[in-house]
Coordinates of C-alpha atoms in Angstrom, one line a residue:
E118 CA 48.9 69.1 -0.9
A119 CA 45.5 71.1 -0.5
R120 CA 45.8 74.9 -0.9
T121 CA 45.3 76.3 2.5
D122 CA 44.2 79.7 1.3
G123 CA 41.3 77.9 -1.1
A124 CA 37.7 77.6 0.3
V125 CA 36.3 74.4 1.5
L126 CA 32.8 73.4 1.3
I127 CA 30.9 71.6 3.8
T128 CA 27.5 70.2 2.9
G129 CA 25.7 69.7 6.2
G130 CA 28.0 72.3 7.4
T131 CA 25.8 73.4 10.2
G132 CA 24.9 70.1 11.4
A133 CA 26.6 68.7 14.6
L134 CA 29.5 66.7 12.6
G135 CA 29.8 69.6 10.0
A136 CA 30.3 72.2 12.5
A137 CA 32.6 69.9 14.4
L138 CA 34.6 69.7 11.1
A139 CA 34.4 73.3 10.5
R140 CA 36.2 74.2 13.9
H141 CA 38.6 71.5 13.4
L142 CA 39.6 72.6 9.8
V143 CA 40.4 76.1 10.9
T144 CA 42.3 75.2 13.8
A145 CA 44.0 72.0 12.9
H146 CA 44.2 72.4 9.1
G147 CA 44.9 76.1 8.9
K148 CA 41.8 76.5 6.5
T149 CA 40.7 80.3 6.3
R150 CA 37.9 80.0 4.0
L151 CA 34.6 78.0 4.7
V152 CA 31.3 77.5 2.8
L153 CA 28.8 75.9 5.0
A154 CA 25.6 74.9 3.2
G155 CA 22.7 73.3 4.4
R156 CA 19.0 73.2 3.4
R157 CA 17.9 76.2 6.1
G158 CA 21.6 78.0 5.7
P159 CA 21.6 80.8 8.5
D160 CA 18.2 79.9 9.8
A161 CA 19.6 76.3 11.1
P162 CA 19.7 76.4 14.6
G163 CA 23.2 77.7 15.9
A164 CA 24.2 78.7 12.5
G165 CA 24.7 82.2 13.4
E166 CA 26.5 81.4 16.6
L167 CA 28.8 78.7 14.5
A168 CA 29.6 81.5 12.1
D169 CA 30.8 83.9 14.6
E170 CA 33.1 81.4 16.4
L171 CA 34.8 80.4 13.2
R172 CA 35.4 84.0 12.6
G173 CA 36.7 84.8 15.9
L174 CA 39.1 82.1 14.7
G175 CA 40.3 83.8 12.0
A176 CA 38.3 82.1 9.1
E177 CA 36.2 83.8 6.4
V178 CA 32.8 82.0 6.4
A179 CA 29.7 82.0 4.4
V180 CA 26.3 80.1 5.6
V181 CA 24.4 79.5 2.4
A182 CA 21.0 77.8 2.3
C183 CA 21.5 75.2 -0.6
D184 CA 20.2 71.7 -1.2
A185 CA 23.3 70.1 -2.8
A186 CA 20.9 67.7 -4.6
D187 CA 19.3 70.5 -6.3
R188 CA 21.8 70.7 -9.3
E189 CA 20.7 74.2 -10.3
A190 CA 21.0 75.7 -6.7
L191 CA 24.5 74.1 -6.2
Q192 CA 25.5 75.5 -9.6
R193 CA 24.4 79.0 -8.2
L194 CA 26.4 78.3 -5.2
L195 CA 29.7 77.4 -6.7
A196 CA 29.5 80.0 -9.0
E197 CA 29.3 82.6 -6.2
H198 CA 31.8 80.6 -4.0
P199 CA 34.4 78.7 -6.1
V200 CA 35.9 76.0 -4.0
T201 CA 38.9 74.0 -3.8
G202 CA 38.0 71.2 -1.2
V203 CA 34.7 69.6 -0.6
V204 CA 33.4 67.5 2.5
H205 CA 30.1 66.1 1.8
A206 CA 28.6 65.4 5.5
A207 CA 25.1 65.8 4.6
G208 CA 22.6 62.8 5.2
V209 CA 18.9 61.7 6.5
L210 CA 18.3 58.8 8.5
D211 CA 14.7 56.9 7.6
D212 CA 15.3 53.6 9.2
V213 CA 12.9 50.6 8.0
V214 CA 13.0 47.1 7.3
L215 CA 13.2 46.0 3.8
D216 CA 9.7 44.9 3.3
G217 CA 8.6 48.4 4.6
L218 CA 10.5 50.3 1.9
T219 CA 8.5 52.9 -0.6
P220 CA 9.9 55.1 -3.1
E221 CA 9.6 57.9 -0.7
R222 CA 11.4 56.6 1.8
L223 CA 14.2 55.6 -0.6
D224 CA 14.1 59.0 -1.9
A225 CA 14.3 60.8 1.5
V226 CA 17.6 59.0 2.3
L227 CA 19.3 58.4 -1.3
R228 CA 18.2 62.0 -2.4
P229 CA 20.6 64.1 0.1
K230 CA 23.2 61.3 -0.2
V231 CA 23.5 60.0 -3.5
D232 CA 22.0 63.0 -5.8
A233 CA 24.1 65.5 -4.0
A234 CA 27.3 63.4 -4.1
V235 CA 26.9 63.2 -8.1
N236 CA 26.1 66.9 -8.5
L237 CA 29.4 67.6 -6.3
H238 CA 31.5 65.1 -8.5
E239 CA 30.1 66.7 -11.6
L240 CA 30.2 70.6 -10.6
A241 CA 32.8 70.9 -8.1
G242 CA 35.6 71.3 -10.6
D243 CA 39.4 71.2 -9.9
V244 CA 39.6 70.3 -6.1
D245 CA 42.4 69.4 -4.0
E246 CA 40.1 67.2 -1.5
F247 CA 37.0 65.5 -2.1
V248 CA 35.9 63.8 1.0
L249 CA 32.6 61.8 1.4
F250 CA 31.1 61.0 4.6
S251 CA 29.8 57.4 4.1
S252 CA 28.6 54.9 6.9
A253 CA 29.7 51.5 8.0
A254 CA 26.0 50.6 7.2
G255 CA 27.3 50.5 3.5
T256 CA 29.7 48.0 4.3
F257 CA 28.4 45.7 7.1
G258 CA 24.4 46.2 6.0
N259 CA 22.7 47.3 9.3
P260 CA 19.3 45.5 9.8
G261 CA 16.6 48.2 9.3
Q262 CA 18.8 50.4 7.0
A263 CA 18.5 49.1 3.7
N264 CA 18.0 52.5 1.9
Y265 CA 20.7 54.0 4.1
A266 CA 23.2 51.2 3.5
A267 CA 22.5 51.6 -0.4
A268 CA 23.1 55.4 -0.2
N269 CA 26.5 55.0 1.6
A270 CA 27.5 52.2 -0.6
F271 CA 27.1 54.4 -3.4
L272 CA 29.6 56.9 -2.1
D273 CA 32.1 54.3 -1.4
A274 CA 31.7 53.7 -5.1
L275 CA 31.9 56.9 -6.3
A276 CA 35.4 57.6 -4.2
R277 CA 36.9 54.7 -6.3
H278 CA 35.4 55.7 -9.3
R279 CA 37.1 58.9 -8.8
R280 CA 40.3 57.8 -8.0
A281 CA 40.5 55.2 -10.9
H282 CA 40.1 58.4 -13.0
G283 CA 42.8 60.3 -11.5
L284 CA 40.5 62.4 -9.2
P285 CA 41.1 63.1 -5.2
A286 CA 38.6 61.0 -3.4
T287 CA 38.1 59.6 0.1
S288 CA 35.2 57.8 1.6
L289 CA 34.9 57.6 5.2
A290 CA 32.5 55.1 6.2
W291 CA 32.0 56.2 9.9
G292 CA 31.0 54.1 12.5
L293 CA 29.0 55.7 15.3
W294 CA 29.7 59.1 16.8
A295 CA 29.1 59.7 20.3
G296 CA 26.2 62.1 20.7
D297 CA 26.8 63.8 17.6
G298 CA 25.0 64.0 13.9
M299 CA 22.3 61.5 13.1
A300 CA 23.1 59.3 16.1
G301 CA 21.9 61.9 18.6
G302 CA 18.5 61.0 17.6
M303 CA 18.9 57.1 18.4
S304 CA 17.3 55.8 21.3
G305 CA 19.0 54.6 24.3
R306 CA 18.0 51.1 23.4
D307 CA 19.3 51.6 19.6
L308 CA 22.8 52.8 21.3
E309 CA 23.0 49.9 23.6
R310 CA 22.1 47.4 21.0
M311 CA 24.8 48.8 18.7
T312 CA 27.5 48.8 21.9
A313 CA 26.4 45.1 22.5
S314 CA 27.4 43.8 19.1
G315 CA 30.7 45.8 19.4
A316 CA 30.3 48.7 17.6
G317 CA 31.2 51.4 20.1
A318 CA 30.7 55.2 19.8
L319 CA 33.9 57.7 18.9
S320 CA 33.9 60.6 20.8
T321 CA 34.4 63.8 18.6
E322 CA 38.0 64.0 19.3
E323 CA 38.7 60.6 18.3
G324 CA 36.4 61.0 15.0
L325 CA 38.5 64.0 14.1
A326 CA 41.9 62.4 14.9
L327 CA 40.7 59.6 12.5
F328 CA 39.8 62.0 9.7
D329 CA 43.2 63.6 9.8
L330 CA 44.6 60.1 9.2
A331 CA 42.2 58.9 6.7
V332 CA 42.2 62.0 4.4
T333 CA 46.2 61.4 3.7
A334 CA 45.7 57.6 3.2
A335 CA 46.2 56.0 -0.2
E336 CA 42.9 54.0 -0.1
P337 CA 39.8 55.6 -1.6
V338 CA 37.4 53.9 1.2
L339 CA 38.1 53.5 4.9
L340 CA 35.9 52.5 8.0
P341 CA 37.0 54.9 10.9
M342 CA 34.9 53.1 13.7
R343 CA 35.5 51.9 17.1
L344 CA 35.2 47.8 17.0
D345 CA 35.3 45.8 20.1
L346 CA 37.1 42.6 18.7
A347 CA 36.5 40.7 22.1
T348 CA 32.7 41.5 22.3
V349 CA 32.5 40.9 18.5
R350 CA 34.4 37.5 18.9
A351 CA 32.2 36.5 22.0
G352 CA 28.8 37.2 20.2
L353 CA 30.0 35.3 17.2
G354 CA 31.7 32.2 18.3
A355 CA 32.7 30.1 15.2
D356 CA 30.3 31.6 13.1
V357 CA 32.6 34.7 12.0
P358 CA 31.3 36.2 8.9
P359 CA 34.1 36.6 5.7
L360 CA 33.9 40.3 6.3
L361 CA 35.7 40.2 9.8
R362 CA 37.7 36.9 9.5
G363 CA 41.0 39.2 8.7
L364 CA 40.6 40.5 12.1
I365 CA 38.4 37.9 14.2
R366 CA 39.3 33.8 14.0
G367 CA 36.7 31.6 15.4
T368 CA 37.1 30.2 18.7
G369 CA 34.7 27.3 18.5
K370 CA 31.1 26.6 18.9
R371 CA 28.8 29.4 20.4
A372 CA 27.9 28.3 23.9
E373 CA 24.2 28.1 24.5
T374 CA 22.8 30.7 27.1
A375 CA 21.9 28.9 30.0
G376 CA 18.6 28.2 30.9
S377 CA 17.6 29.1 27.0
P378 CA 17.6 25.8 25.0
T379 CA 18.4 26.5 21.1
G380 CA 17.3 24.3 18.1
D381 CA 17.3 20.6 18.8
A382 CA 17.8 21.3 22.4
L383 CA 14.8 22.9 22.3
K384 CA 12.6 20.7 20.5
A385 CA 13.9 17.7 22.7
E386 CA 12.8 19.7 25.7
L387 CA 9.2 20.4 24.2
A388 CA 8.9 16.8 23.2
G389 CA 8.3 15.8 26.9
M390 CA 5.9 18.2 27.4
T391 CA 2.1 18.3 27.4
G392 CA 0.3 20.7 24.7
E393 CA -0.3 23.4 27.7
E394 CA 3.2 23.0 28.7
R395 CA 4.3 23.4 25.4
A396 CA 2.7 26.7 24.7
A397 CA 3.4 28.0 28.4
A398 CA 7.3 27.3 27.4
L399 CA 7.3 28.9 24.0
L400 CA 5.4 31.8 25.3
N401 CA 8.1 32.2 28.1
L402 CA 10.8 31.8 25.5
V403 CA 9.3 34.4 22.9
A404 CA 8.6 36.8 26.0
T405 CA 12.3 36.6 27.5
H406 CA 13.7 37.6 23.9
V407 CA 11.0 40.5 23.9
A408 CA 12.2 41.8 27.2
G409 CA 15.8 41.5 26.2
V410 CA 15.0 43.5 23.1
L411 CA 13.2 46.2 25.0
G412 CA 15.8 46.2 27.9
H413 CA 13.6 45.0 30.6
A414 CA 14.8 42.8 33.5
G415 CA 12.7 39.6 32.5
P416 CA 10.0 38.0 30.6
E417 CA 7.0 39.0 33.7
Q418 CA 7.5 42.8 32.6
V419 CA 6.1 41.7 29.1
D420 CA 2.3 42.0 28.3
P421 CA 1.8 38.9 26.0
D422 CA -1.2 40.3 24.4
K423 CA 0.1 43.7 23.9
A424 CA 0.7 44.9 20.4
F425 CA 4.5 45.4 20.0
T426 CA 3.8 49.0 18.7
E427 CA 2.7 49.7 22.0
L428 CA 5.8 48.3 23.8
G429 CA 7.7 50.4 22.0
F430 CA 8.9 48.5 19.0
D431 CA 10.5 49.9 15.9
S432 CA 12.1 48.6 12.8
L433 CA 15.4 47.5 14.2
A434 CA 13.7 46.0 17.2
A435 CA 11.7 43.9 15.0
V436 CA 14.5 42.6 13.1
E437 CA 16.5 42.0 16.6
L438 CA 13.3 40.0 18.0
R439 CA 13.2 37.6 14.7
N440 CA 16.7 37.0 14.7
R441 CA 16.7 36.4 18.4
V442 CA 13.6 33.9 18.1
N443 CA 15.0 32.4 15.0
E444 CA 18.5 31.5 16.9
A445 CA 16.6 29.9 19.6
T446 CA 14.2 27.8 17.6
G447 CA 16.2 26.9 14.4
L448 CA 13.2 28.5 12.4
R449 CA 13.4 31.0 9.4
L450 CA 10.9 33.3 10.2
P451 CA 10.2 36.5 8.2
A452 CA 11.6 40.0 9.0
T453 CA 7.9 40.9 9.1
L454 CA 7.3 38.7 12.0
V455 CA 6.2 41.5 14.5
F456 CA 4.1 42.9 11.6
D457 CA 2.3 40.0 10.6
H458 CA 2.0 38.7 14.2
P459 CA 1.8 41.7 16.4
T460 CA 1.8 40.5 20.0
T461 CA 4.3 38.1 21.9
T462 CA 1.1 35.5 22.2
A463 CA 1.0 35.7 18.3
V464 CA 4.4 35.2 17.9
A465 CA 4.6 32.4 20.4
E466 CA 1.6 30.4 18.8
L467 CA 3.4 30.8 15.3
V468 CA 6.4 29.4 16.8
G469 CA 4.4 26.3 18.0
A470 CA 2.9 25.9 14.6
E471 CA 6.3 25.8 12.9
I472 CA 8.6 24.0 15.2
V473 CA 8.6 20.1 14.4
V474 CA 9.0 18.3 17.5
D475 CA 9.4 14.4 17.6
D476 CA 6.4 13.5 20.2
A477 CA 7.9 9.8 19.4
P478 CA 9.7 8.3 22.5
P479 CA 13.2 8.1 22.1
P480 CA 15.0 4.8 21.3
L481 CA 14.9 2.4 24.0
G482 CA 12.2 4.5 25.9
V483 CA 10.2 1.6 26.3
L484 CA 13.2 -0.4 27.9
A485 CA 13.7 2.4 30.2
E486 CA 10.2 2.7 31.2
L487 CA 10.4 -1.3 32.0
D488 CA 13.4 -0.7 34.3
R489 CA 11.6 1.9 36.3
L490 CA 8.7 -0.4 36.8
E491 CA 11.0 -3.2 37.9
A492 CA 12.6 -0.8 40.2
A493 CA 9.1 0.0 41.6
F494 CA 8.4 -3.7 42.2
A495 CA 11.9 -4.3 43.8
G496 CA 11.2 -1.5 46.3
G497 CA 8.2 -3.5 47.8
S498 CA 5.5 -5.8 47.0
P499 CA 2.5 -4.2 45.8
D500 CA -1.1 -5.1 47.4
D501 CA -3.6 -7.2 45.6
A502 CA -5.4 -4.3 44.0
I503 CA -2.4 -2.9 42.5
R504 CA -1.1 -6.6 41.5
G505 CA -4.4 -7.1 39.6
K506 CA -4.2 -3.7 37.5
V507 CA -0.4 -4.3 36.7
K508 CA -1.5 -7.9 35.5
D509 CA -4.1 -6.5 33.3
R510 CA -1.8 -4.0 31.8
L511 CA 0.8 -6.6 31.0
R512 CA -1.7 -9.1 29.5
A513 CA -2.6 -6.3 27.2
L514 CA 1.1 -5.2 26.7
L515 CA 2.3 -8.7 25.9
A516 CA -0.8 -9.1 23.3
A517 CA 0.4 -6.0 21.5
C518 CA 3.9 -7.4 21.7
D519 CA 3.0 -10.6 20.1
P520 CA -0.6 -10.8 18.4
G521 CA -0.2 -14.2 17.8
E522 CA 0.0 -15.2 21.7
G523 CA -3.2 -16.1 23.1
T524 CA -4.3 -13.7 25.9
E525 CA -5.7 -16.8 27.9
S526 CA -2.3 -18.7 27.7
V527 CA -0.6 -15.2 29.1
A528 CA -3.3 -15.0 31.5
D529 CA -2.6 -18.5 32.9
R530 CA 1.2 -18.0 33.0
L531 CA 0.9 -15.0 35.1
E532 CA -2.1 -15.9 37.6
D533 CA 0.2 -17.4 40.0
A534 CA 3.8 -15.7 38.9
S535 CA 5.9 -14.3 41.7
D536 CA 7.2 -10.8 41.0
D537 CA 10.5 -12.1 40.1
E538 CA 8.9 -14.6 37.7
M539 CA 6.6 -12.0 36.1
F540 CA 9.4 -10.0 35.3
E541 CA 11.5 -12.6 34.0
F542 CA 8.9 -13.4 31.6
I543 CA 8.5 -10.1 30.4
G544 CA 12.0 -9.6 29.4
K545 CA 12.1 -13.0 27.6
E546 CA 9.0 -11.8 25.8
L547 CA 10.7 -8.6 24.9
G548 CA 14.1 -9.9 24.2
I549 CA 15.8 -8.0 26.9
S550 CA 16.8 -10.7 29.5

């Protein structure tokens, strides 16, 4: 049992999640002493109002400027404010695809999560509660969040490490909170993208209720999140990743989107087109997926020669477009697709160069053409001018089918032939009658 009269340190304590949790610890858990730490401390927006509110609820509150990733600063804080509980809720987002990561962008995300967690682990001392606010990104590996996923995977591992050594620890790999915390800076399209994947947002009330359940659980790592299994199942079809197979069973082959052929079907469709038609079809296909990523109604709203950065693309949108085009074409295009090919037209041209289309006629295609020709003649007798052209073409065709057959003898045999005799002769020569 945690000591209710002991102080609880909340890193990121003046942020949206930290503030919601601080109120909850006072009103629902009976905590009377809180230390809210943040890099700006009392200068953070709303910090003074939050402290006054908590004091009004009967708590003793200290709002302190401290970067927990700074070991010496954290030592000074803990010397002045000994604690019996820790909630590490601090964190920073700096989303970028893997190829765009730099040491600086890694450090910007890992430092407030990982360095601070290590310092808290080593310096907090004898505490009853040690709660880490992790993210489901560390489990699922969200596109465009390689640095954030790594930082949170470390927190999950640290919780397991502490439990293995008999120390209290719970890592909560949160899903999205609606309107709170780092998600507050996400664009509407980012939120739509997450919802479409089946990852819904938790209300503050739901999140705090899940916090209460999780901190009493035996497992060191939990994923408190809203997961719409029906939406996930519909999006995955039979292709359920191992991570989710305990929750979702495959329901059969994923249906292709109407009017949007994929893989082999797309190649078959392109095979029957001229070069110009093929280029136009691929441009429309790519533009359709660009529109889908951006939330537009259709491809006509996409300027094919405008740079993706001007259209409003970010790293996550770039990854989503790459995934969509890969699925539609059967290709394996790189995550840097939109950076190497910065317009819709450029991507369509790349797809046209990469996709392998069999331009050879399908098996028995020549027989189908002969059937069409026979049907055309059956529908009416051609005039003499057409008859002459047909005979010339048939002479060349028969000569190509059997180079040993003299064209003069063929001509003699066709000169006075009726339509029926001519087609009978063709059928015998090609072995189809």
